[in-house]
Amino acid sequence: MEFRLEQQRKIVTEIPGPKSEALKERRQQYVSASVGSALPVYVEQADGAILRDVDGNQFIDFGSGIGVTTVGNSNPKVVKAIQDAAAASTHLQINTAPYESYIDLCQKLTELTPGEFPKKAVLFNSGAEALENAVKIARKHTGRDAIIVFDHAFHGRTNLTMAMTSKSMPYKDGFGPFAPEVYRAPLSYPYRDGLTGPEAAARTIDMIDKQVGAKNVAAIVIEPLVGEGGFIVPAEGFLPALVEFANENGIVFVADEVQAGMSRTGKWFCSEWEGIVPDLVTSAKGIAGGMPLSAVIGRAEIMDASHAGGIGGTYSGNPVANAAALATIAAYEEDGLQEAALRIEKTVRSILEPLITELDVVGEVRGRGAMLAIELVKGADKTPNPELVKTVVAEAQAQGVLFLTCGTYGNVIRFLPPLVMSDELLADGLGVLVESIRKNA
Ligand SMILES: *Cc1c(COP(=O)(O)O)cnc(C)c1O
């Protein structure tokens, strides 16, 4: 792969540097204080796995803009597709004057999602919008109201998806009242609940049966690998048991693959790891190389439940974003990126897993493919250690490595590298992390 920017970290000023400091002042005057930022510097350009700030400092990007630039930032194939599409039309509107790229992308997505049955798709702009529409579609199809979501879930920041999201601070605090008929069920979190998949599923199904009633449930919505909530992989058997329960009770099973989908875990969709077949899949983040695009994909008879005009949006399926998505999918297919995700997992595990026995602050290393995390605790009682996470992430930033955090208790460091990150860069960034954890343990 060829890159514009040297794929190396480089610190040439204090962090933040003088130009970033100046931008911070202007930001404080003009940008709403409601917007937060992880890095204290301002990025001028990004390429592959590198972010370069306005002072010339370079950071290794272990976040990919929250799992978005999975094909690498400014991937040349995606850039070319965007340039060509924009030269042909910057905006087309499916509800007024339809166009081919909308069909191309929907067809491609129906081919990539699990399940051998007729499928259809519909396009939107953001992950939350896809979730909102998956719920609309499931309700229209079933004629039922109740939506089941889970502990540690994150589904977005709009009103309905706030109700579906678990964590109050920062996502919900003071922003209510929230949408009704959303019920929270227990998740499988093997590191903390010690239950097998079937045991955890039995607990969840009992809750649904007793507190909601299966016949009232329109949809079960779950992240097959829980993202913001802590990169939690449910115990084996949990997801298949829920799918079976949904199928038996006429409930639409929605896999929220906004973060875990589109090659991130080494397969097109994370659902494939346990061989589950969702009725509907929501996709966004890694779908279009950075362009705002999302989709709901699923069984044709469910996707067709709504009257024409019931689902849509002004910008939904923008032709430039569609072209970016088709090029992104081509890059996943042609450039060995799913294999790269598996190689990244091997490297990360080989570096981090030895720490579990070495240091009692390292609780667990988990995830799939290039969606991995380390959970930090205070010791054998597994008390969350968000303070250590903060220290380690800040020390890494000062040395030119950007790590994102997650977890209901803020004690998880997550790794979402672009799949084009080289092994050297991966090892270099993780070396900084390991040194800092050891020093502060
Ligand atoms: C990020 C995310 C969303 C929300 O996506 P937005 O584009 O921020 O609206 C929904 N579900 C999951 C699993 C996510 O990770």
Coordinates of C-alpha atoms and ligand atoms in Angstrom, one line a residue:
M1 CA 0.0 0.0 0.0
E2 CA 1.2 3.5 -0.8
F3 CA 0.6 6.4 1.6
R4 CA 0.9 10.2 1.4
L5 CA 2.0 10.5 5.0
E6 CA 4.9 8.5 6.4
Q7 CA 3.2 5.8 8.6
Q8 CA 5.1 6.7 11.7
R9 CA 4.4 8.6 14.9
K10 CA 6.3 11.8 15.4
I11 CA 6.2 14.4 18.1
V12 CA 7.8 17.7 17.3
T13 CA 6.1 20.1 19.7
E14 CA 4.6 20.0 23.1
I15 CA 1.1 18.4 23.1
P16 CA -0.9 20.4 22.3
G17 CA 1.3 22.5 20.2
P18 CA 1.0 26.3 19.6
K19 CA -1.4 26.1 16.6
S20 CA -3.6 23.6 18.4
E21 CA -3.7 26.0 21.4
A22 CA -4.8 28.8 19.2
L23 CA -7.6 26.7 17.7
K24 CA -8.7 25.6 21.1
E25 CA -9.2 29.3 22.0
R26 CA -11.3 29.9 18.9
R27 CA -13.3 26.7 19.6
Q28 CA -14.1 27.8 23.1
Q29 CA -15.6 31.0 21.7
Y30 CA -17.6 29.5 18.8
V31 CA -18.2 25.8 19.3
S32 CA -20.9 24.5 21.7
A33 CA -19.3 23.2 24.9
S34 CA -21.6 20.1 24.5
V35 CA -19.1 18.7 22.0
G36 CA -16.2 16.8 23.6
S37 CA -12.8 15.7 22.1
A38 CA -10.5 12.9 23.1
L39 CA -7.3 14.4 21.6
P40 CA -6.2 17.9 22.7
V41 CA -4.7 18.6 19.2
Y42 CA -6.4 19.6 15.9
V43 CA -5.9 17.4 12.9
E44 CA -4.8 18.9 9.6
Q45 CA -4.8 15.7 7.6
A46 CA -5.0 11.9 7.9
D47 CA -3.8 9.0 5.8
G48 CA -3.9 5.3 6.4
A49 CA -3.3 4.9 10.1
I50 CA -1.8 8.3 10.8
L51 CA -3.3 11.6 12.0
R52 CA -1.2 14.7 11.5
D53 CA -2.0 17.7 13.5
V54 CA -1.7 21.4 12.6
D55 CA 1.8 21.6 14.4
G56 CA 3.2 18.7 12.4
N57 CA 2.9 16.0 15.1
Q58 CA 1.8 12.6 13.9
F59 CA -0.3 10.2 15.9
I60 CA -0.9 6.5 15.4
D61 CA -4.7 6.1 15.0
F62 CA -6.1 3.3 17.1
G63 CA -9.6 4.7 16.9
S64 CA -10.3 5.1 13.1
G65 CA -12.8 7.9 14.0
I66 CA -14.7 5.4 16.1
G67 CA -14.4 2.4 13.8
V68 CA -15.2 4.3 10.6
T69 CA -12.0 4.5 8.5
T70 CA -11.6 0.7 8.6
V71 CA -10.2 0.7 5.0
G72 CA -7.6 3.4 6.1
N73 CA -8.2 7.1 6.1
S74 CA -8.2 8.7 2.6
N75 CA -8.0 5.2 1.1
P76 CA -7.1 6.0 -2.6
K77 CA -9.9 3.8 -4.0
V78 CA -12.4 5.6 -1.9
V79 CA -11.0 9.0 -2.7
K80 CA -11.2 8.3 -6.4
A81 CA -14.8 7.0 -6.2
I82 CA -15.8 10.1 -4.3
Q83 CA -14.2 12.5 -6.8
D84 CA -15.8 10.7 -9.8
A85 CA -19.2 10.6 -8.2
A86 CA -19.1 14.2 -7.0
A87 CA -18.2 15.3 -10.5
A88 CA -21.3 13.5 -11.8
S89 CA -23.7 14.7 -9.1
T90 CA -23.3 15.9 -5.6
H91 CA -26.8 15.1 -4.5
L92 CA -29.6 13.0 -5.9
Q93 CA -32.8 12.3 -4.0
I94 CA -34.3 8.8 -4.1
N95 CA -37.9 9.9 -3.2
T96 CA -37.9 12.4 -6.1
A97 CA -35.6 11.3 -8.9
P98 CA -34.1 7.8 -8.4
Y99 CA -30.6 6.6 -9.6
E100 CA -28.6 3.5 -10.1
S101 CA -26.0 3.6 -7.3
Y102 CA -28.8 3.3 -4.7
I103 CA -29.8 0.0 -6.3
D104 CA -26.1 -1.2 -6.7
L105 CA -25.4 -0.6 -3.0
C106 CA -28.6 -2.2 -1.8
Q107 CA -27.9 -5.3 -3.9
K108 CA -24.4 -5.6 -2.7
L109 CA -25.4 -5.3 1.0
T110 CA -28.1 -8.0 0.6
E111 CA -25.4 -10.3 -0.9
L112 CA -23.0 -9.7 2.0
T113 CA -25.4 -10.1 5.0
P114 CA -26.0 -13.6 6.5
G115 CA -29.0 -15.7 5.4
E116 CA -30.0 -17.5 2.2
F117 CA -33.3 -15.9 1.5
P118 CA -34.7 -12.9 -0.5
K119 CA -33.4 -9.7 1.1
K120 CA -33.8 -6.0 0.6
A121 CA -32.1 -2.9 1.9
V122 CA -32.7 0.8 2.6
L123 CA -30.1 3.6 3.1
F124 CA -29.7 6.3 5.6
N125 CA -27.0 8.7 7.0
S126 CA -26.1 7.7 10.5
G127 CA -26.1 4.7 12.7
A128 CA -28.9 6.1 15.0
E129 CA -31.0 6.7 11.9
A130 CA -30.6 3.1 10.8
L131 CA -31.6 1.9 14.3
E132 CA -34.7 4.2 14.4
N133 CA -35.8 2.8 11.0
A134 CA -35.1 -0.8 12.0
V135 CA -37.5 -0.3 14.9
K136 CA -40.1 1.4 12.6
I137 CA -39.9 -1.5 10.2
A138 CA -40.2 -4.2 12.9
R139 CA -43.2 -2.4 14.5
K140 CA -45.0 -2.1 11.2
H141 CA -44.3 -5.7 10.3
T142 CA -45.3 -7.2 13.6
G143 CA -48.0 -4.7 14.7
R144 CA -46.4 -4.8 18.1
D145 CA -44.8 -2.1 20.3
A146 CA -42.2 -3.5 22.7
I147 CA -38.5 -3.3 21.9
I148 CA -36.0 -5.4 23.9
V149 CA -32.5 -3.9 24.4
F150 CA -29.6 -4.8 26.7
D151 CA -27.4 -3.7 29.6
H152 CA -24.3 -1.9 28.2
A153 CA -26.1 -1.2 24.9
F154 CA -25.3 1.8 22.7
H155 CA -27.6 2.5 19.8
G156 CA -27.3 6.3 19.3
R157 CA -28.1 9.8 20.5
T158 CA -31.6 10.5 18.9
N159 CA -34.6 10.3 21.2
L160 CA -35.6 6.7 20.4
T161 CA -32.0 5.5 20.4
M162 CA -31.2 7.3 23.7
A163 CA -34.0 5.3 25.2
M164 CA -32.3 2.2 23.7
T165 CA -28.9 3.2 25.0
S166 CA -27.9 2.0 28.4
K167 CA -25.5 4.6 29.9
S168 CA -26.9 7.8 31.4
M169 CA -23.7 9.9 31.5
P170 CA -22.9 11.3 28.9
Y171 CA -25.6 10.0 26.5
K172 CA -28.9 10.6 28.3
D173 CA -28.4 12.8 31.4
G174 CA -30.9 15.6 31.4
F175 CA -32.1 14.8 27.8
G176 CA -35.4 13.0 28.7
P177 CA -38.2 12.2 28.7
F178 CA -37.4 9.1 26.6
A179 CA -39.4 7.1 24.2
P180 CA -41.7 4.4 25.7
E181 CA -41.9 0.7 25.2
V182 CA -38.2 0.1 25.4
Y183 CA -37.3 -2.7 27.8
R184 CA -33.7 -3.4 29.1
A185 CA -32.7 -7.1 29.4
P186 CA -29.6 -8.6 31.1
L187 CA -26.7 -9.1 28.7
S188 CA -24.1 -12.0 28.8
Y189 CA -20.9 -10.5 30.1
P190 CA -18.8 -13.6 30.9
Y191 CA -15.9 -11.8 32.6
R192 CA -18.3 -10.3 35.2
D193 CA -21.4 -12.6 35.4
G194 CA -19.6 -16.0 35.1
L195 CA -22.6 -17.4 33.3
T196 CA -22.5 -19.7 30.2
G197 CA -24.2 -18.5 27.1
P198 CA -27.3 -20.8 27.6
E199 CA -27.5 -19.8 31.3
A200 CA -27.4 -16.1 30.4
A201 CA -29.9 -16.6 27.6
A202 CA -32.3 -18.3 30.0
R203 CA -32.1 -15.4 32.4
T204 CA -32.8 -12.9 29.6
I205 CA -35.7 -14.9 28.1
D206 CA -37.3 -15.3 31.5
M207 CA -37.1 -11.5 31.9
I208 CA -38.7 -10.9 28.5
D209 CA -41.5 -13.5 29.2
K210 CA -42.3 -12.3 32.7
Q211 CA -41.9 -8.5 32.4
V212 CA -42.9 -7.9 28.8
G213 CA -44.6 -11.0 27.3
A214 CA -43.1 -12.5 24.1
K215 CA -46.3 -11.8 22.1
N216 CA -45.9 -8.1 22.7
V217 CA -42.4 -7.8 21.5
A218 CA -41.7 -6.3 18.0
A219 CA -38.0 -6.6 18.1
I220 CA -34.9 -7.8 20.0
V221 CA -32.1 -5.4 19.2
I222 CA -28.6 -6.4 20.2
E223 CA -25.0 -5.6 19.3
P224 CA -23.4 -9.0 18.5
L225 CA -20.2 -7.6 19.9
V226 CA -21.1 -4.8 22.4
G227 CA -19.2 -1.6 21.4
E228 CA -19.4 1.5 23.6
G229 CA -20.5 -0.7 26.5
G230 CA -17.0 -2.3 26.7
F231 CA -16.3 -4.5 23.7
I232 CA -18.1 -7.3 25.4
V233 CA -18.3 -10.6 23.6
P234 CA -21.4 -12.5 24.8
A235 CA -20.7 -16.1 26.0
E236 CA -21.0 -18.7 23.2
G237 CA -24.5 -19.8 22.7
F238 CA -26.2 -16.6 24.1
L239 CA -26.9 -15.1 20.7
P240 CA -28.1 -18.3 19.0
A241 CA -30.5 -18.9 21.9
L242 CA -32.0 -15.4 21.5
V243 CA -32.4 -15.8 17.8
E244 CA -34.2 -19.1 18.3
F245 CA -36.5 -17.5 20.9
A246 CA -37.2 -14.6 18.5
N247 CA -38.0 -17.0 15.6
E248 CA -40.3 -19.1 17.8
N249 CA -42.3 -16.0 18.9
G250 CA -42.6 -13.9 15.7
I251 CA -40.1 -11.4 17.1
V252 CA -37.8 -9.5 14.6
F253 CA -34.2 -10.1 15.6
V254 CA -32.1 -7.1 14.8
A255 CA -28.3 -7.3 14.9
D256 CA -26.9 -3.8 15.4
E257 CA -23.7 -4.2 13.4
V258 CA -23.0 -0.5 13.2
Q259 CA -19.6 -0.9 14.9
A260 CA -18.9 -4.6 14.6
G261 CA -19.8 -5.1 10.9
M262 CA -18.2 -4.4 7.6
S263 CA -15.1 -6.6 8.0
R264 CA -14.1 -5.0 11.3
T265 CA -14.0 -8.4 13.1
G266 CA -12.5 -10.3 10.1
K267 CA -15.8 -11.3 8.6
W268 CA -18.4 -9.1 6.8
F269 CA -20.6 -9.2 9.8
C270 CA -19.9 -10.2 13.4
S271 CA -23.0 -12.3 13.5
E272 CA -21.2 -14.8 11.3
W273 CA -18.8 -15.8 14.1
E274 CA -21.7 -17.7 15.8
G275 CA -23.5 -18.5 12.6
I276 CA -26.6 -16.5 13.6
V277 CA -28.9 -15.2 10.9
P278 CA -30.6 -11.9 12.0
D279 CA -33.9 -10.8 10.4
L280 CA -32.5 -7.3 10.1
V281 CA -29.0 -5.9 10.2
T282 CA -28.1 -2.3 10.8
S283 CA -24.8 -1.1 9.3
A284 CA -22.9 2.2 9.3
K285 CA -19.4 3.3 10.6
G286 CA -17.0 1.2 8.5
I287 CA -19.4 1.0 5.5
A288 CA -18.3 3.9 3.4
G289 CA -14.7 4.8 4.3
G290 CA -15.7 7.9 6.2
M291 CA -18.7 9.2 4.2
P292 CA -21.9 9.4 6.3
L293 CA -24.0 6.4 5.2
S294 CA -25.9 3.7 7.0
A295 CA -28.3 0.9 6.0
V296 CA -30.9 -1.5 7.2
I297 CA -30.7 -4.8 5.4
G298 CA -32.9 -7.8 6.0
R299 CA -35.7 -10.3 5.0
A300 CA -37.6 -9.0 2.0
E301 CA -41.0 -9.5 3.6
I302 CA -40.1 -7.5 6.7
M303 CA -38.4 -4.8 4.7
D304 CA -41.5 -4.4 2.5
A305 CA -43.9 -4.1 5.5
S306 CA -44.1 -0.3 5.3
H307 CA -46.2 1.6 2.8
A308 CA -44.2 3.5 0.1
G309 CA -43.0 6.8 1.4
G310 CA -43.1 5.6 5.0
I311 CA -39.3 5.3 5.2
G312 CA -36.8 7.8 3.7
G313 CA -34.9 11.0 4.2
T314 CA -33.6 14.0 2.3
Y315 CA -30.0 12.8 2.1
S316 CA -30.5 9.1 2.5
G317 CA -28.4 7.2 0.0
N318 CA -26.5 10.2 -1.3
P319 CA -24.7 9.2 -4.6
V320 CA -21.3 10.3 -3.4
A321 CA -21.6 8.3 -0.2
N322 CA -22.9 5.3 -2.2
A323 CA -19.9 5.4 -4.5
A324 CA -17.6 5.6 -1.4
A325 CA -19.4 2.5 0.1
L326 CA -19.1 0.5 -3.1
A327 CA -15.4 1.4 -3.3
T328 CA -14.9 0.6 0.4
I329 CA -16.6 -2.8 -0.1
A330 CA -14.3 -3.4 -3.2
A331 CA -11.3 -2.6 -1.0
Y332 CA -12.3 -5.1 1.6
E333 CA -12.8 -7.7 -1.1
E334 CA -9.7 -7.0 -3.1
D335 CA -7.0 -6.0 -0.6
G336 CA -7.1 -8.9 1.9
L337 CA -8.4 -6.7 4.6
Q338 CA -10.4 -9.3 6.5
E339 CA -7.3 -11.4 6.7
A340 CA -5.5 -8.3 7.9
A341 CA -8.1 -8.0 10.7
L342 CA -7.3 -11.5 11.9
R343 CA -3.6 -10.8 11.7
I344 CA -4.1 -7.7 13.8
E345 CA -5.9 -9.8 16.4
K346 CA -3.0 -12.3 16.6
T347 CA -0.5 -9.5 17.1
V348 CA -2.5 -7.6 19.7
R349 CA -3.3 -10.8 21.7
S350 CA 0.4 -11.9 21.6
I351 CA 1.4 -8.5 23.0
L352 CA -1.3 -7.9 25.6
E353 CA -2.4 -11.4 26.9
P354 CA 0.8 -12.0 28.8
L355 CA -0.1 -9.0 30.9
I356 CA -3.1 -10.8 32.4
T357 CA -0.9 -13.1 34.5
E358 CA 1.9 -10.5 34.9
L359 CA -0.2 -7.6 36.3
D360 CA -3.3 -7.9 38.5
V361 CA -4.7 -4.6 37.0
V362 CA -5.2 -6.3 33.7
G363 CA -8.5 -8.1 33.9
E364 CA -9.3 -9.3 30.4
V365 CA -8.2 -9.0 26.7
R366 CA -11.2 -9.6 24.5
G367 CA -12.9 -9.0 21.2
R368 CA -12.7 -10.3 17.6
G369 CA -10.5 -9.4 14.7
A370 CA -9.6 -5.7 14.8
M371 CA -12.2 -4.9 17.4
L372 CA -10.3 -5.6 20.6
A373 CA -10.1 -4.2 24.1
I374 CA -8.3 -4.5 27.4
E375 CA -10.3 -4.2 30.7
L376 CA -8.4 -2.7 33.6
V377 CA -9.3 -3.4 37.2
K378 CA -7.9 -2.7 40.7
G379 CA -7.2 -6.4 41.5
A380 CA -8.7 -9.8 41.9
D381 CA -12.1 -8.4 43.0
K382 CA -12.4 -6.9 39.4
T383 CA -13.3 -3.4 40.7
P384 CA -13.2 -1.2 37.6
N385 CA -10.1 1.0 37.2
P386 CA -11.1 4.1 35.1
E387 CA -8.3 6.2 36.8
L388 CA -5.6 3.9 35.3
V389 CA -7.3 4.0 31.9
K390 CA -7.2 7.8 32.0
T391 CA -3.5 7.9 32.9
V392 CA -2.5 5.4 30.3
V393 CA -4.4 7.0 27.5
A394 CA -3.0 10.5 28.4
E395 CA 0.6 9.2 28.5
A396 CA 0.1 7.4 25.1
Q397 CA -1.3 10.7 23.6
A398 CA 1.8 12.6 24.7
Q399 CA 3.9 10.0 22.9
G400 CA 1.9 10.1 19.6
V401 CA -0.6 7.3 20.0
L402 CA -4.4 7.8 20.1
F403 CA -6.4 5.2 22.0
L404 CA -10.1 5.4 22.6
T405 CA -11.8 4.2 25.8
C406 CA -15.2 2.6 26.4
G407 CA -17.1 0.6 28.9
T408 CA -20.0 1.3 31.2
Y409 CA -17.4 1.9 34.0
G410 CA -15.0 3.8 31.7
N411 CA -12.3 1.2 32.5
V412 CA -11.8 -0.3 29.0
I413 CA -9.2 0.7 26.3
R414 CA -10.4 -0.3 22.9
F415 CA -8.5 -0.9 19.7
L416 CA -10.1 -0.1 16.4
P417 CA -7.1 0.3 14.1
P418 CA -7.6 0.8 10.4
L419 CA -7.0 -2.6 8.8
V420 CA -4.2 -1.1 6.7
M421 CA -2.1 -0.5 9.9
S422 CA 1.3 -2.3 9.5
D423 CA 2.5 -4.8 12.1
E424 CA 5.4 -2.4 12.9
L425 CA 3.0 0.5 13.7
L426 CA 0.8 -1.8 15.7
A427 CA 3.6 -3.1 17.8
D428 CA 5.1 0.4 18.2
G429 CA 1.7 1.8 19.5
L430 CA 1.0 -1.2 21.8
G431 CA 4.6 -1.0 23.1
V432 CA 3.8 2.5 24.4
L433 CA 0.6 1.3 26.0
V434 CA 2.2 -1.7 27.7
E435 CA 5.1 0.4 29.1
S436 CA 2.6 2.9 30.5
I437 CA 0.4 0.2 32.1
R438 CA 3.5 -1.5 33.7
K439 CA 4.7 1.9 35.0
N440 CA 1.4 2.8 36.6
A441 CA 0.2 -0.6 37.7
Ligands
LIG1 C1 -22.0 4.3 16.9 C2 -23.1 3.4 17.1 C3 -24.4 3.7 16.8 C4 -24.8 5.1 16.4 O1 -24.2 5.5 15.2 P1 -24.2 7.1 14.9 O2 -23.7 7.1 13.5 O3 -23.3 7.8 15.8 O4 -25.6 7.6 15.0 C5 -25.4 2.7 16.9 N1 -25.0 1.5 17.3 C6 -23.8 1.1 17.5 C7 -23.5 -0.3 17.9 C8 -22.7 2.0 17.4 O5 -21.5 1.7 17.7

